[in-house]
PDB file of C-alpha atoms in Angstrom:
ATOM      1  CA  MET A   1      -8.234  20.755 -13.882  1.00 82.00           C
ATOM      2  CA  ALA A   2      -9.096  19.604 -10.618  1.00 93.00           C
ATOM      3  CA  LEU A   3      -8.544  15.632  -9.376  1.00 97.00           C
ATOM      4  CA  ASP A   4     -11.931  14.178  -8.068  1.00 96.00           C
ATOM      5  CA  VAL A   5     -10.255  12.193  -5.605  1.00 98.00           C
ATOM      6  CA  LYS A   6     -10.285  11.568  -1.834  1.00 98.00           C
ATOM      7  CA  PHE A   7      -7.827  11.754   0.928  1.00 98.00           C
ATOM      8  CA  ALA A   8      -6.610   9.517   3.387  1.00 99.00           C
ATOM      9  CA  VAL A   9      -3.943   8.743   6.079  1.00 98.00           C
ATOM     10  CA  SER A  10      -2.047   5.452   7.745  1.00 98.00           C
ATOM     11  CA  THR A  11      -1.736   5.367  10.349  1.00 98.00           C
ATOM     12  CA  TRP A  12       1.683   3.967  10.533  1.00 98.00           C
ATOM     13  CA  LEU A  13       2.179   7.879  10.651  1.00 98.00           C
ATOM     14  CA  TRP A  14       1.885   7.973  14.431  1.00 98.00           C
ATOM     15  CA  THR A  15       1.764   4.154  15.920  1.00 97.00           C
ATOM     16  CA  SER A  16       2.401   0.265  15.155  1.00 96.00           C
ATOM     17  CA  PRO A  17       0.779  -2.382  15.340  1.00 97.00           C
ATOM     18  CA  PHE A  18      -2.735  -1.278  14.434  1.00 98.00           C
ATOM     19  CA  ASN A  19      -4.638  -2.299  17.126  1.00 98.00           C
ATOM     20  CA  LYS A  20      -7.642  -1.357  19.889  1.00 98.00           C
ATOM     21  CA  GLU A  21      -6.081   1.627  21.073  1.00 98.00           C
ATOM     22  CA  THR A  22      -5.214   2.961  17.299  1.00 98.00           C
ATOM     23  CA  VAL A  23      -9.120   3.780  16.575  1.00 98.00           C
ATOM     24  CA  ALA A  24      -8.528   6.759  19.214  1.00 98.00           C
ATOM     25  CA  LEU A  25      -6.615   8.409  16.136  1.00 98.00           C
ATOM     26  CA  PHE A  26      -9.629   8.332  14.179  1.00 98.00           C
ATOM     27  CA  PRO A  27     -11.380  11.655  15.988  1.00 98.00           C
ATOM     28  CA  LYS A  28      -8.106  13.611  15.033  1.00 98.00           C
ATOM     29  CA  ILE A  29      -7.845  12.228  11.287  1.00 98.00           C
ATOM     30  CA  LYS A  30     -11.193  13.089  10.814  1.00 98.00           C
ATOM     31  CA  SER A  31     -10.661  16.836  12.696  1.00 98.00           C
ATOM     32  CA  TYR A  32      -7.602  17.565   9.642  1.00 98.00           C
ATOM     33  CA  GLY A  33     -10.330  16.883   7.198  1.00 98.00           C
ATOM     34  CA  TYR A  34      -9.596  12.967   5.910  1.00 98.00           C
ATOM     35  CA  ASP A  35     -12.077  11.287   4.293  1.00 98.00           C
ATOM     36  CA  SER A  36     -10.690   7.677   4.683  1.00 98.00           C
ATOM     37  CA  VAL A  37      -8.329   5.872   6.932  1.00 98.00           C
ATOM     38  CA  GLU A  38      -5.388   3.221   5.785  1.00 98.00           C
ATOM     39  CA  ILE A  39      -5.594   0.265   8.259  1.00 98.00           C
ATOM     40  CA  PRO A  40      -2.347  -2.036   8.408  1.00 98.00           C
ATOM     41  CA  VAL A  41      -3.078  -4.903   9.319  1.00 98.00           C
ATOM     42  CA  GLU A  42      -0.240  -6.508  10.996  1.00 97.00           C
ATOM     43  CA  ASP A  43      -1.788  -8.858  13.552  1.00 98.00           C
ATOM     44  CA  PRO A  44      -5.733  -9.719  12.257  1.00 98.00           C
ATOM     45  CA  ALA A  45      -6.134 -10.680  15.843  1.00 98.00           C
ATOM     46  CA  LEU A  46      -5.310  -7.040  17.030  1.00 98.00           C
ATOM     47  CA  ILE A  47      -7.894  -5.676  14.925  1.00 98.00           C
ATOM     48  CA  ASP A  48     -11.439  -5.631  16.527  1.00 98.00           C
ATOM     49  CA  ILE A  49     -13.987  -5.378  14.446  1.00 98.00           C
ATOM     50  CA  ASP A  50     -16.659  -3.949  15.728  1.00 98.00           C
ATOM     51  CA  LEU A  51     -14.737  -1.498  17.687  1.00 98.00           C
ATOM     52  CA  VAL A  52     -13.031  -0.243  14.485  1.00 98.00           C
ATOM     53  CA  LYS A  53     -17.050   0.141  12.726  1.00 98.00           C
ATOM     54  CA  ASN A  54     -18.284   1.695  15.147  1.00 98.00           C
ATOM     55  CA  ALA A  55     -15.037   3.898  15.616  1.00 98.00           C
ATOM     56  CA  LEU A  56     -15.382   4.480  11.339  1.00 98.00           C
ATOM     57  CA  ALA A  57     -18.898   4.971  11.615  1.00 98.00           C
ATOM     58  CA  ASP A  58     -18.408   8.002  14.941  1.00 98.00           C
ATOM     59  CA  ASN A  59     -16.200   9.811  12.986  1.00 98.00           C
ATOM     60  CA  GLY A  60     -17.347   9.409   9.581  1.00 98.00           C
ATOM     61  CA  LEU A  61     -14.227   8.089   7.839  1.00 98.00           C
ATOM     62  CA  SER A  62     -13.516   4.940   5.127  1.00 98.00           C
ATOM     63  CA  PRO A  63     -11.796   1.892   5.547  1.00 98.00           C
ATOM     64  CA  ILE A  64      -8.697   1.384   3.660  1.00 98.00           C
ATOM     65  CA  ILE A  65      -7.400  -2.198   4.352  1.00 98.00           C
ATOM     66  CA  CYS A  66      -3.027  -2.792   3.511  1.00 98.00           C
ATOM     67  CA  GLY A  67      -1.711  -6.163   4.508  1.00 98.00           C
ATOM     68  CA  ALA A  68       2.288  -6.214   6.355  1.00 97.00           C
ATOM     69  CA  PHE A  69       3.928  -9.100   4.198  1.00 97.00           C
ATOM     70  CA  GLY A  70       6.894  -9.871   6.553  1.00 95.00           C
ATOM     71  CA  PRO A  71       9.461 -13.116   6.406  1.00 96.00           C
ATOM     72  CA  THR A  72       6.810 -15.768   6.744  1.00 97.00           C
ATOM     73  CA  ARG A  73       4.536 -14.303   4.329  1.00 98.00           C
ATOM     74  CA  ASP A  74       5.599 -15.229   1.204  1.00 98.00           C
ATOM     75  CA  LEU A  75       4.206 -16.342  -1.899  1.00 98.00           C
ATOM     76  CA  THR A  76       7.545 -17.220  -3.844  1.00 98.00           C
ATOM     77  CA  HIS A  77       9.522 -19.174  -1.396  1.00 98.00           C
ATOM     78  CA  GLU A  78      10.165 -22.706  -2.518  1.00 98.00           C
ATOM     79  CA  ASP A  79       8.227 -23.819   0.678  1.00 98.00           C
ATOM     80  CA  PRO A  80       4.918 -24.426   0.142  1.00 98.00           C
ATOM     81  CA  HIS A  81       4.183 -23.841   4.293  1.00 98.00           C
ATOM     82  CA  TYR A  82       4.711 -20.277   3.873  1.00 98.00           C
ATOM     83  CA  HIS A  83       2.296 -19.977   0.724  1.00 98.00           C
ATOM     84  CA  GLN A  84      -0.149 -21.362   3.045  1.00 98.00           C
ATOM     85  CA  THR A  85       0.601 -19.068   6.427  1.00 98.00           C
ATOM     86  CA  CYS A  86       0.382 -16.069   3.741  1.00 98.00           C
ATOM     87  CA  PHE A  87      -3.352 -17.716   2.249  1.00 98.00           C
ATOM     88  CA  ASP A  88      -4.126 -17.868   5.878  1.00 98.00           C
ATOM     89  CA  TYR A  89      -3.349 -14.079   6.656  1.00 98.00           C
ATOM     90  CA  LEU A  90      -4.648 -12.822   3.535  1.00 98.00           C
ATOM     91  CA  ASP A  91      -7.928 -14.774   4.493  1.00 98.00           C
ATOM     92  CA  ALA A  92      -8.088 -12.708   7.659  1.00 98.00           C
ATOM     93  CA  CYS A  93      -7.341  -9.268   5.866  1.00 98.00           C
ATOM     94  CA  PHE A  94     -10.208 -10.318   3.459  1.00 99.00           C
ATOM     95  CA  HIS A  95     -12.364 -10.994   6.627  1.00 98.00           C
ATOM     96  CA  ILE A  96     -11.502  -7.598   8.079  1.00 98.00           C
ATOM     97  CA  ALA A  97     -11.681  -5.918   4.873  1.00 98.00           C
ATOM     98  CA  SER A  98     -15.299  -7.465   3.935  1.00 98.00           C
ATOM     99  CA  GLU A  99     -16.695  -6.989   7.784  1.00 98.00           C
ATOM    100  CA  LEU A 100     -15.502  -3.602   7.349  1.00 98.00           C
ATOM    101  CA  SER A 101     -16.930  -2.595   3.627  1.00 98.00           C
ATOM    102  CA  ALA A 102     -13.035  -1.369   2.558  1.00 98.00           C
ATOM    103  CA  GLY A 103     -13.296  -3.010  -1.135  1.00 97.00           C
ATOM    104  CA  PHE A 104     -10.064  -3.798  -1.666  1.00 98.00           C
ATOM    105  CA  VAL A 105      -7.040  -5.663   0.458  1.00 98.00           C
ATOM    106  CA  ALA A 106      -3.422  -3.677  -0.790  1.00 98.00           C
ATOM    107  CA  GLY A 107      -0.501  -4.181  -0.207  1.00 98.00           C
ATOM    108  CA  PRO A 108       3.198  -5.932  -1.756  1.00 98.00           C
ATOM    109  CA  MET A 109       1.570  -9.768  -1.655  1.00 98.00           C
ATOM    110  CA  TYR A 110       3.509 -11.617  -3.765  1.00 98.00           C
ATOM    111  CA  SER A 111       7.019 -11.687  -1.810  1.00 98.00           C
ATOM    112  CA  ALA A 112       8.343 -11.156   1.390  1.00 97.00           C
ATOM    113  CA  VAL A 113       9.326  -6.750   1.602  1.00 97.00           C
ATOM    114  CA  GLY A 114      12.484  -6.983   2.501  1.00 96.00           C
ATOM    115  CA  LYS A 115      14.228 -10.466   0.047  1.00 97.00           C
ATOM    116  CA  ALA A 116      16.219  -8.240  -2.386  1.00 97.00           C
ATOM    117  CA  ARG A 117      18.541 -10.932  -3.995  1.00 97.00           C
ATOM    118  CA  LEU A 118      20.428 -10.727  -7.218  1.00 97.00           C
ATOM    119  CA  VAL A 119      18.972 -14.143  -8.821  1.00 97.00           C
ATOM    120  CA  SER A 120      19.622 -15.772 -12.182  1.00 98.00           C
ATOM    121  CA  PRO A 121      17.099 -15.217 -14.318  1.00 97.00           C
ATOM    122  CA  GLU A 122      15.658 -19.348 -14.414  1.00 98.00           C
ATOM    123  CA  GLN A 123      15.609 -18.505 -10.606  1.00 98.00           C
ATOM    124  CA  LYS A 124      13.372 -14.690 -10.896  1.00 98.00           C
ATOM    125  CA  LYS A 125      11.204 -17.017 -13.807  1.00 98.00           C
ATOM    126  CA  ILE A 126      10.452 -19.934 -11.163  1.00 98.00           C
ATOM    127  CA  GLU A 127       9.873 -17.528  -8.126  1.00 98.00           C
ATOM    128  CA  TRP A 128       7.480 -15.143 -10.789  1.00 98.00           C
ATOM    129  CA  ASN A 129       5.582 -17.902 -11.883  1.00 98.00           C
ATOM    130  CA  ARG A 130       4.776 -19.318  -8.152  1.00 98.00           C
ATOM    131  CA  ALA A 131       3.936 -15.540  -7.441  1.00 98.00           C
ATOM    132  CA  VAL A 132       1.230 -15.828 -10.784  1.00 98.00           C
ATOM    133  CA  THR A 133      -0.080 -19.292  -9.713  1.00 98.00           C
ATOM    134  CA  ASN A 134      -0.148 -18.266  -5.863  1.00 98.00           C
ATOM    135  CA  LEU A 135      -1.944 -14.727  -6.868  1.00 98.00           C
ATOM    136  CA  GLN A 136      -4.566 -16.500  -9.309  1.00 98.00           C
ATOM    137  CA  LYS A 137      -5.891 -18.249  -6.035  1.00 98.00           C
ATOM    138  CA  VAL A 138      -5.168 -14.825  -3.914  1.00 98.00           C
ATOM    139  CA  SER A 139      -7.723 -13.368  -6.329  1.00 98.00           C
ATOM    140  CA  LYS A 140     -10.263 -15.826  -7.139  1.00 98.00           C
ATOM    141  CA  ARG A 141     -10.325 -16.104  -2.845  1.00 98.00           C
ATOM    142  CA  ALA A 142     -11.025 -11.692  -2.649  1.00 98.00           C
ATOM    143  CA  GLY A 143     -13.611 -12.688  -5.009  1.00 98.00           C
ATOM    144  CA  GLU A 144     -15.152 -15.106  -2.657  1.00 98.00           C
ATOM    145  CA  PHE A 145     -15.436 -11.698  -0.669  1.00 98.00           C
ATOM    146  CA  GLY A 146     -16.479  -8.970  -3.057  1.00 98.00           C
ATOM    147  CA  LEU A 147     -13.070  -7.922  -2.831  1.00 98.00           C
ATOM    148  CA  GLU A 148     -10.345  -6.836  -4.966  1.00 98.00           C
ATOM    149  CA  ILE A 149      -6.515  -6.909  -4.197  1.00 98.00           C
ATOM    150  CA  ALA A 150      -3.889  -3.356  -4.790  1.00 99.00           C
ATOM    151  CA  ILE A 151      -0.269  -5.491  -5.814  1.00 98.00           C
ATOM    152  CA  GLU A 152       2.046  -2.521  -4.545  1.00 98.00           C
ATOM    153  CA  THR A 153       5.537  -2.114  -6.198  1.00 98.00           C
ATOM    154  CA  LEU A 154       8.394  -1.816  -4.168  1.00 98.00           C
ATOM    155  CA  ASN A 155      12.122  -0.434  -4.538  1.00 98.00           C
ATOM    156  CA  ARG A 156      14.943  -2.446  -5.727  1.00 97.00           C
ATOM    157  CA  PHE A 157      15.974  -2.638  -1.714  1.00 96.00           C
ATOM    158  CA  GLU A 158      12.995  -4.082  -0.829  1.00 97.00           C
ATOM    159  CA  THR A 159      12.193  -6.359  -3.072  1.00 98.00           C
ATOM    160  CA  ASP A 160      13.930  -8.029  -6.605  1.00 98.00           C
ATOM    161  CA  LEU A 161      10.474  -9.395  -7.907  1.00 98.00           C
ATOM    162  CA  ILE A 162       8.281  -5.963  -8.927  1.00 98.00           C
ATOM    163  CA  ASN A 163      10.267  -2.517  -8.862  1.00 98.00           C
ATOM    164  CA  THR A 164       8.399  -0.186 -11.604  1.00 98.00           C
ATOM    165  CA  ALA A 165       4.233  -0.046 -13.024  1.00 98.00           C
ATOM    166  CA  GLU A 166       5.897  -1.909 -16.428  1.00 98.00           C
ATOM    167  CA  GLU A 167       6.280  -5.352 -14.298  1.00 98.00           C
ATOM    168  CA  LEU A 168       3.534  -4.485 -11.882  1.00 98.00           C
ATOM    169  CA  MET A 169       1.138  -4.577 -15.007  1.00 98.00           C
ATOM    170  CA  GLN A 170       3.014  -7.707 -16.552  1.00 98.00           C
ATOM    171  CA  LEU A 171       2.246  -9.542 -13.110  1.00 98.00           C
ATOM    172  CA  ILE A 172      -1.027  -8.173 -13.242  1.00 98.00           C
ATOM    173  CA  HIS A 173      -1.591  -9.743 -16.907  1.00 98.00           C
ATOM    174  CA  ASP A 174      -0.382 -12.912 -15.845  1.00 98.00           C
ATOM    175  CA  ILE A 175      -2.349 -13.613 -13.215  1.00 98.00           C
ATOM    176  CA  ASN A 176      -4.946 -13.018 -15.738  1.00 98.00           C
ATOM    177  CA  GLU A 177      -8.390 -11.982 -12.946  1.00 98.00           C
ATOM    178  CA  PRO A 178     -10.499  -9.666 -12.478  1.00 98.00           C
ATOM    179  CA  GLN A 179      -9.936  -9.429  -8.992  1.00 98.00           C
ATOM    180  CA  ALA A 180      -6.039  -8.594  -9.688  1.00 99.00           C
ATOM    181  CA  LYS A 181      -5.747  -4.471  -9.678  1.00 98.00           C
ATOM    182  CA  ALA A 182      -2.476  -2.234  -9.132  1.00 98.00           C
ATOM    183  CA  ILE A 183      -1.910   0.566  -6.011  1.00 98.00           C
ATOM    184  CA  LEU A 184       1.328   3.097  -6.854  1.00 98.00           C
ATOM    185  CA  ASP A 185       3.484   3.917  -4.003  1.00 98.00           C
ATOM    186  CA  GLY A 186       4.991   7.803  -4.684  1.00 98.00           C
ATOM    187  CA  PHE A 187       8.148   6.723  -2.485  1.00 98.00           C
ATOM    188  CA  HIS A 188       8.949   3.436  -4.530  1.00 98.00           C
ATOM    189  CA  MET A 189       8.094   5.764  -7.492  1.00 98.00           C
ATOM    190  CA  ASN A 190      10.861   8.113  -6.815  1.00 98.00           C
ATOM    191  CA  ILE A 191      13.669   5.727  -6.319  1.00 98.00           C
ATOM    192  CA  GLU A 192      12.439   2.767 -10.027  1.00 98.00           C
ATOM    193  CA  GLU A 193      10.359   4.688 -12.345  1.00 98.00           C
ATOM    194  CA  PRO A 194      12.230   7.506 -14.846  1.00 97.00           C
ATOM    195  CA  ASP A 195       8.865   8.756 -15.472  1.00 98.00           C
ATOM    196  CA  ILE A 196       6.101   9.262 -12.715  1.00 98.00           C
ATOM    197  CA  GLU A 197       3.512  10.062 -15.536  1.00 98.00           C
ATOM    198  CA  ALA A 198       4.155   7.524 -17.893  1.00 98.00           C
ATOM    199  CA  ALA A 199       3.609   5.102 -15.361  1.00 98.00           C
ATOM    200  CA  ILE A 200       0.643   6.379 -14.070  1.00 98.00           C
ATOM    201  CA  ARG A 201      -0.487   5.659 -17.461  1.00 98.00           C
ATOM    202  CA  ARG A 202       0.637   2.029 -17.640  1.00 98.00           C
ATOM    203  CA  ALA A 203      -1.316   1.269 -14.760  1.00 98.00           C
ATOM    204  CA  GLY A 204      -4.688   3.199 -16.331  1.00 98.00           C
ATOM    205  CA  ASP A 205      -8.082   1.638 -15.168  1.00 98.00           C
ATOM    206  CA  LYS A 206      -5.973  -0.884 -13.167  1.00 98.00           C
ATOM    207  CA  LEU A 207      -5.190   1.659 -10.453  1.00 98.00           C
ATOM    208  CA  ILE A 208      -7.738   1.622  -7.370  1.00 98.00           C
ATOM    209  CA  HIS A 209      -5.298   3.391  -4.930  1.00 98.00           C
ATOM    210  CA  VAL A 210      -2.483   5.934  -4.802  1.00 98.00           C
ATOM    211  CA  GLN A 211      -0.423   6.214  -1.827  1.00 98.00           C
ATOM    212  CA  VAL A 212       2.571   8.819  -1.012  1.00 98.00           C
ATOM    213  CA  SER A 213       4.554  10.839   0.517  1.00 98.00           C
ATOM    214  CA  GLU A 214       7.539  12.415  -0.606  1.00 98.00           C
ATOM    215  CA  ASN A 215      11.022  11.406  -2.254  1.00 97.00           C
ATOM    216  CA  TYR A 216      12.585  11.297   1.101  1.00 96.00           C
ATOM    217  CA  ARG A 217       9.635   9.746   2.971  1.00 97.00           C
ATOM    218  CA  GLY A 218       8.330  13.267   4.708  1.00 97.00           C
ATOM    219  CA  THR A 219       5.569  15.933   4.035  1.00 98.00           C
ATOM    220  CA  PRO A 220       4.216  16.144   0.813  1.00 98.00           C
ATOM    221  CA  GLY A 221       5.235  19.056  -1.039  1.00 98.00           C
ATOM    222  CA  THR A 222       8.667  19.659   0.748  1.00 98.00           C
ATOM    223  CA  GLY A 223      10.919  17.848  -1.614  1.00 98.00           C
ATOM    224  CA  GLN A 224      11.593  16.562  -5.104  1.00 97.00           C
ATOM    225  CA  THR A 225       8.541  14.718  -6.074  1.00 98.00           C
ATOM    226  CA  ASN A 226       7.089  15.876  -9.522  1.00 98.00           C
ATOM    227  CA  TRP A 227       3.702  16.749  -8.667  1.00 98.00           C
ATOM    228  CA  ALA A 228       3.277  18.173 -11.921  1.00 98.00           C
ATOM    229  CA  ALA A 229       3.708  14.748 -13.750  1.00 98.00           C
ATOM    230  CA  TRP A 230       1.502  13.190 -11.156  1.00 98.00           C
ATOM    231  CA  LYS A 231      -1.479  15.573 -11.665  1.00 98.00           C
ATOM    232  CA  ARG A 232      -0.818  14.363 -15.142  1.00 98.00           C
ATOM    233  CA  GLY A 233      -0.621  11.142 -15.055  1.00 98.00           C
ATOM    234  CA  LEU A 234      -4.055  10.402 -12.676  1.00 98.00           C
ATOM    235  CA  GLU A 235      -5.746  12.807 -15.139  1.00 98.00           C
ATOM    236  CA  ALA A 236      -5.187  11.269 -17.611  1.00 98.00           C
ATOM    237  CA  ILE A 237      -6.936   8.120 -16.903  1.00 98.00           C
ATOM    238  CA  ASN A 238      -9.543   9.916 -14.699  1.00 98.00           C
ATOM    239  CA  TYR A 239      -8.652   8.300 -11.421  1.00 98.00           C
ATOM    240  CA  SER A 240     -11.304   8.906  -8.931  1.00 98.00           C
ATOM    241  CA  GLY A 241     -10.050   6.962  -6.104  1.00 98.00           C
ATOM    242  CA  THR A 242      -8.208   7.765  -2.716  1.00 98.00           C
ATOM    243  CA  ILE A 243      -4.469   9.563  -2.828  1.00 98.00           C
ATOM    244  CA  SER A 244      -3.435   8.489   1.052  1.00 98.00           C
ATOM    245  CA  ILE A 245      -0.388   9.630   3.267  1.00 98.00           C
ATOM    246  CA  GLU A 246       1.721   6.407   4.328  1.00 98.00           C
ATOM    247  CA  SER A 247       4.737   7.567   6.028  1.00 97.00           C
ATOM    248  CA  PHE A 248       6.191   5.679   9.533  1.00 95.00           C
ATOM    249  CA  THR A 249       7.180   7.133  13.203  1.00 93.00           C
ATOM    250  CA  PRO A 250      10.705   6.399  14.018  1.00 89.00           C
ATOM    251  CA  ASN A 251       9.348   6.465  17.686  1.00 88.00           C
ATOM    252  CA  VAL A 252       8.252   2.721  16.939  1.00 87.00           C
ATOM    253  CA  LYS A 253      11.454   0.758  16.728  1.00 84.00           C
ATOM    254  CA  GLU A 254      10.634  -2.048  15.204  1.00 84.00           C
ATOM    255  CA  LEU A 255       8.733  -0.510  12.139  1.00 83.00           C
ATOM    256  CA  ALA A 256      11.242   2.153  11.958  1.00 83.00           C
ATOM    257  CA  GLY A 257      13.569  -0.329  11.467  1.00 87.00           C
ATOM    258  CA  ALA A 258      11.947  -2.082   9.020  1.00 85.00           C
ATOM    259  CA  VAL A 259      11.980   0.854   6.382  1.00 87.00           C
ATOM    260  CA  CYS A 260      15.063   2.443   7.853  1.00 91.00           C
ATOM    261  CA  ILE A 261      13.709   5.481   9.297  1.00 92.00           C
ATOM    262  CA  TRP A 262      16.300   6.662  11.770  1.00 91.00           C
ATOM    263  CA  LYS A 263      15.647   9.718  12.648  1.00 92.00           C
ATOM    264  CA  PRO A 264      12.788  12.136  13.036  1.00 92.00           C
ATOM    265  CA  LEU A 265      11.360  13.503   9.429  1.00 94.00           C
ATOM    266  CA  VAL A 266       9.370  15.910  10.960  1.00 95.00           C
ATOM    267  CA  PRO A 267       9.024  17.848  14.013  1.00 95.00           C
ATOM    268  CA  SER A 268       5.530  16.419  14.775  1.00 96.00           C
ATOM    269  CA  GLN A 269       3.790  13.467  13.418  1.00 97.00           C
ATOM    270  CA  ASP A 270       0.089  15.727  13.681  1.00 98.00           C
ATOM    271  CA  GLY A 271       2.082  18.585  11.915  1.00 98.00           C
ATOM    272  CA  PHE A 272       2.731  15.907   9.175  1.00 98.00           C
ATOM    273  CA  ALA A 273      -0.671  14.695   8.969  1.00 98.00           C
ATOM    274  CA  LYS A 274      -1.873  17.952   8.853  1.00 98.00           C
ATOM    275  CA  GLU A 275       0.460  19.708   6.491  1.00 98.00           C
ATOM    276  CA  GLY A 276       0.507  16.753   3.904  1.00 98.00           C
ATOM    277  CA  LEU A 277      -3.118  17.266   3.533  1.00 98.00           C
ATOM    278  CA  GLU A 278      -3.455  21.227   3.348  1.00 98.00           C
ATOM    279  CA  PHE A 279      -0.608  20.309   0.352  1.00 98.00           C
ATOM    280  CA  LEU A 280      -2.605  18.288  -1.679  1.00 98.00           C
ATOM    281  CA  LYS A 281      -5.977  18.941  -1.569  1.00 98.00           C
ATOM    282  CA  LYS A 282      -4.195  22.381  -3.302  1.00 98.00           C
ATOM    283  CA  TRP A 283      -2.341  20.653  -5.281  1.00 98.00           C
ATOM    284  CA  ALA A 284      -5.683  18.447  -6.355  1.00 98.00           C
ATOM    285  CA  ALA A 285      -7.753  21.600  -6.444  1.00 97.00           C
ATOM    286  CA  ASP A 286      -5.118  23.525  -8.787  1.00 91.00           C
TER     287      ASP A 286
END
């Protein structure tokens, strides 16, 4: 059965951070056959909303807004000042998403990316409760903008709080706000999930966005990802959202260092985008 989905690609595949120059990628992205573009908001001040809105309209692309959560944006930190920094940042992301009619803001917004430690059960509970309390506030705030949040799991090397779909669904259950939804990223799932199909089924109707690359962050269809399991899982929950390619370039040193990409994964980032989409469209249609 064919999947009724749309396809997107993150501008992180080519560059970082997103700024006024990044919209120059939009015609190329559209020419490859994409429906949407993922806009990573590293610094909200660099996003020219009117410029982006016009570029999206000119190229017939829809936006997906993704957050970036560095050390200062940590809702589990013991210092409430870090929480406020994250609230302010998410407010800016909500404003951008609302103005661009994006529908939701996605990302691992519960904690700072890279905060991965072996902590006691007692400390884990404290930080879990902080994440729940603060994401209840974030969910309500998203609702004021008419938006949802898509909370992302990360692998064990990038966070110690939420690694699996089961943990993510427990977090969403504990948040208990209608705006709190899920995003699943195939790269992290290939590390953490023993059963891809079961993880997707577990997310169920809370799943509003999907990101994919290969198990090694490379072009979809060139690695060890169990694409048949992905298809069965998405079919089972009647997923009809967007499937987005997210990977990175080693040419942007700061970003490459953060995601540990030390060498080119492909001969060409353009080739990555074109060939990845060709594979995904055939896979979704079969």
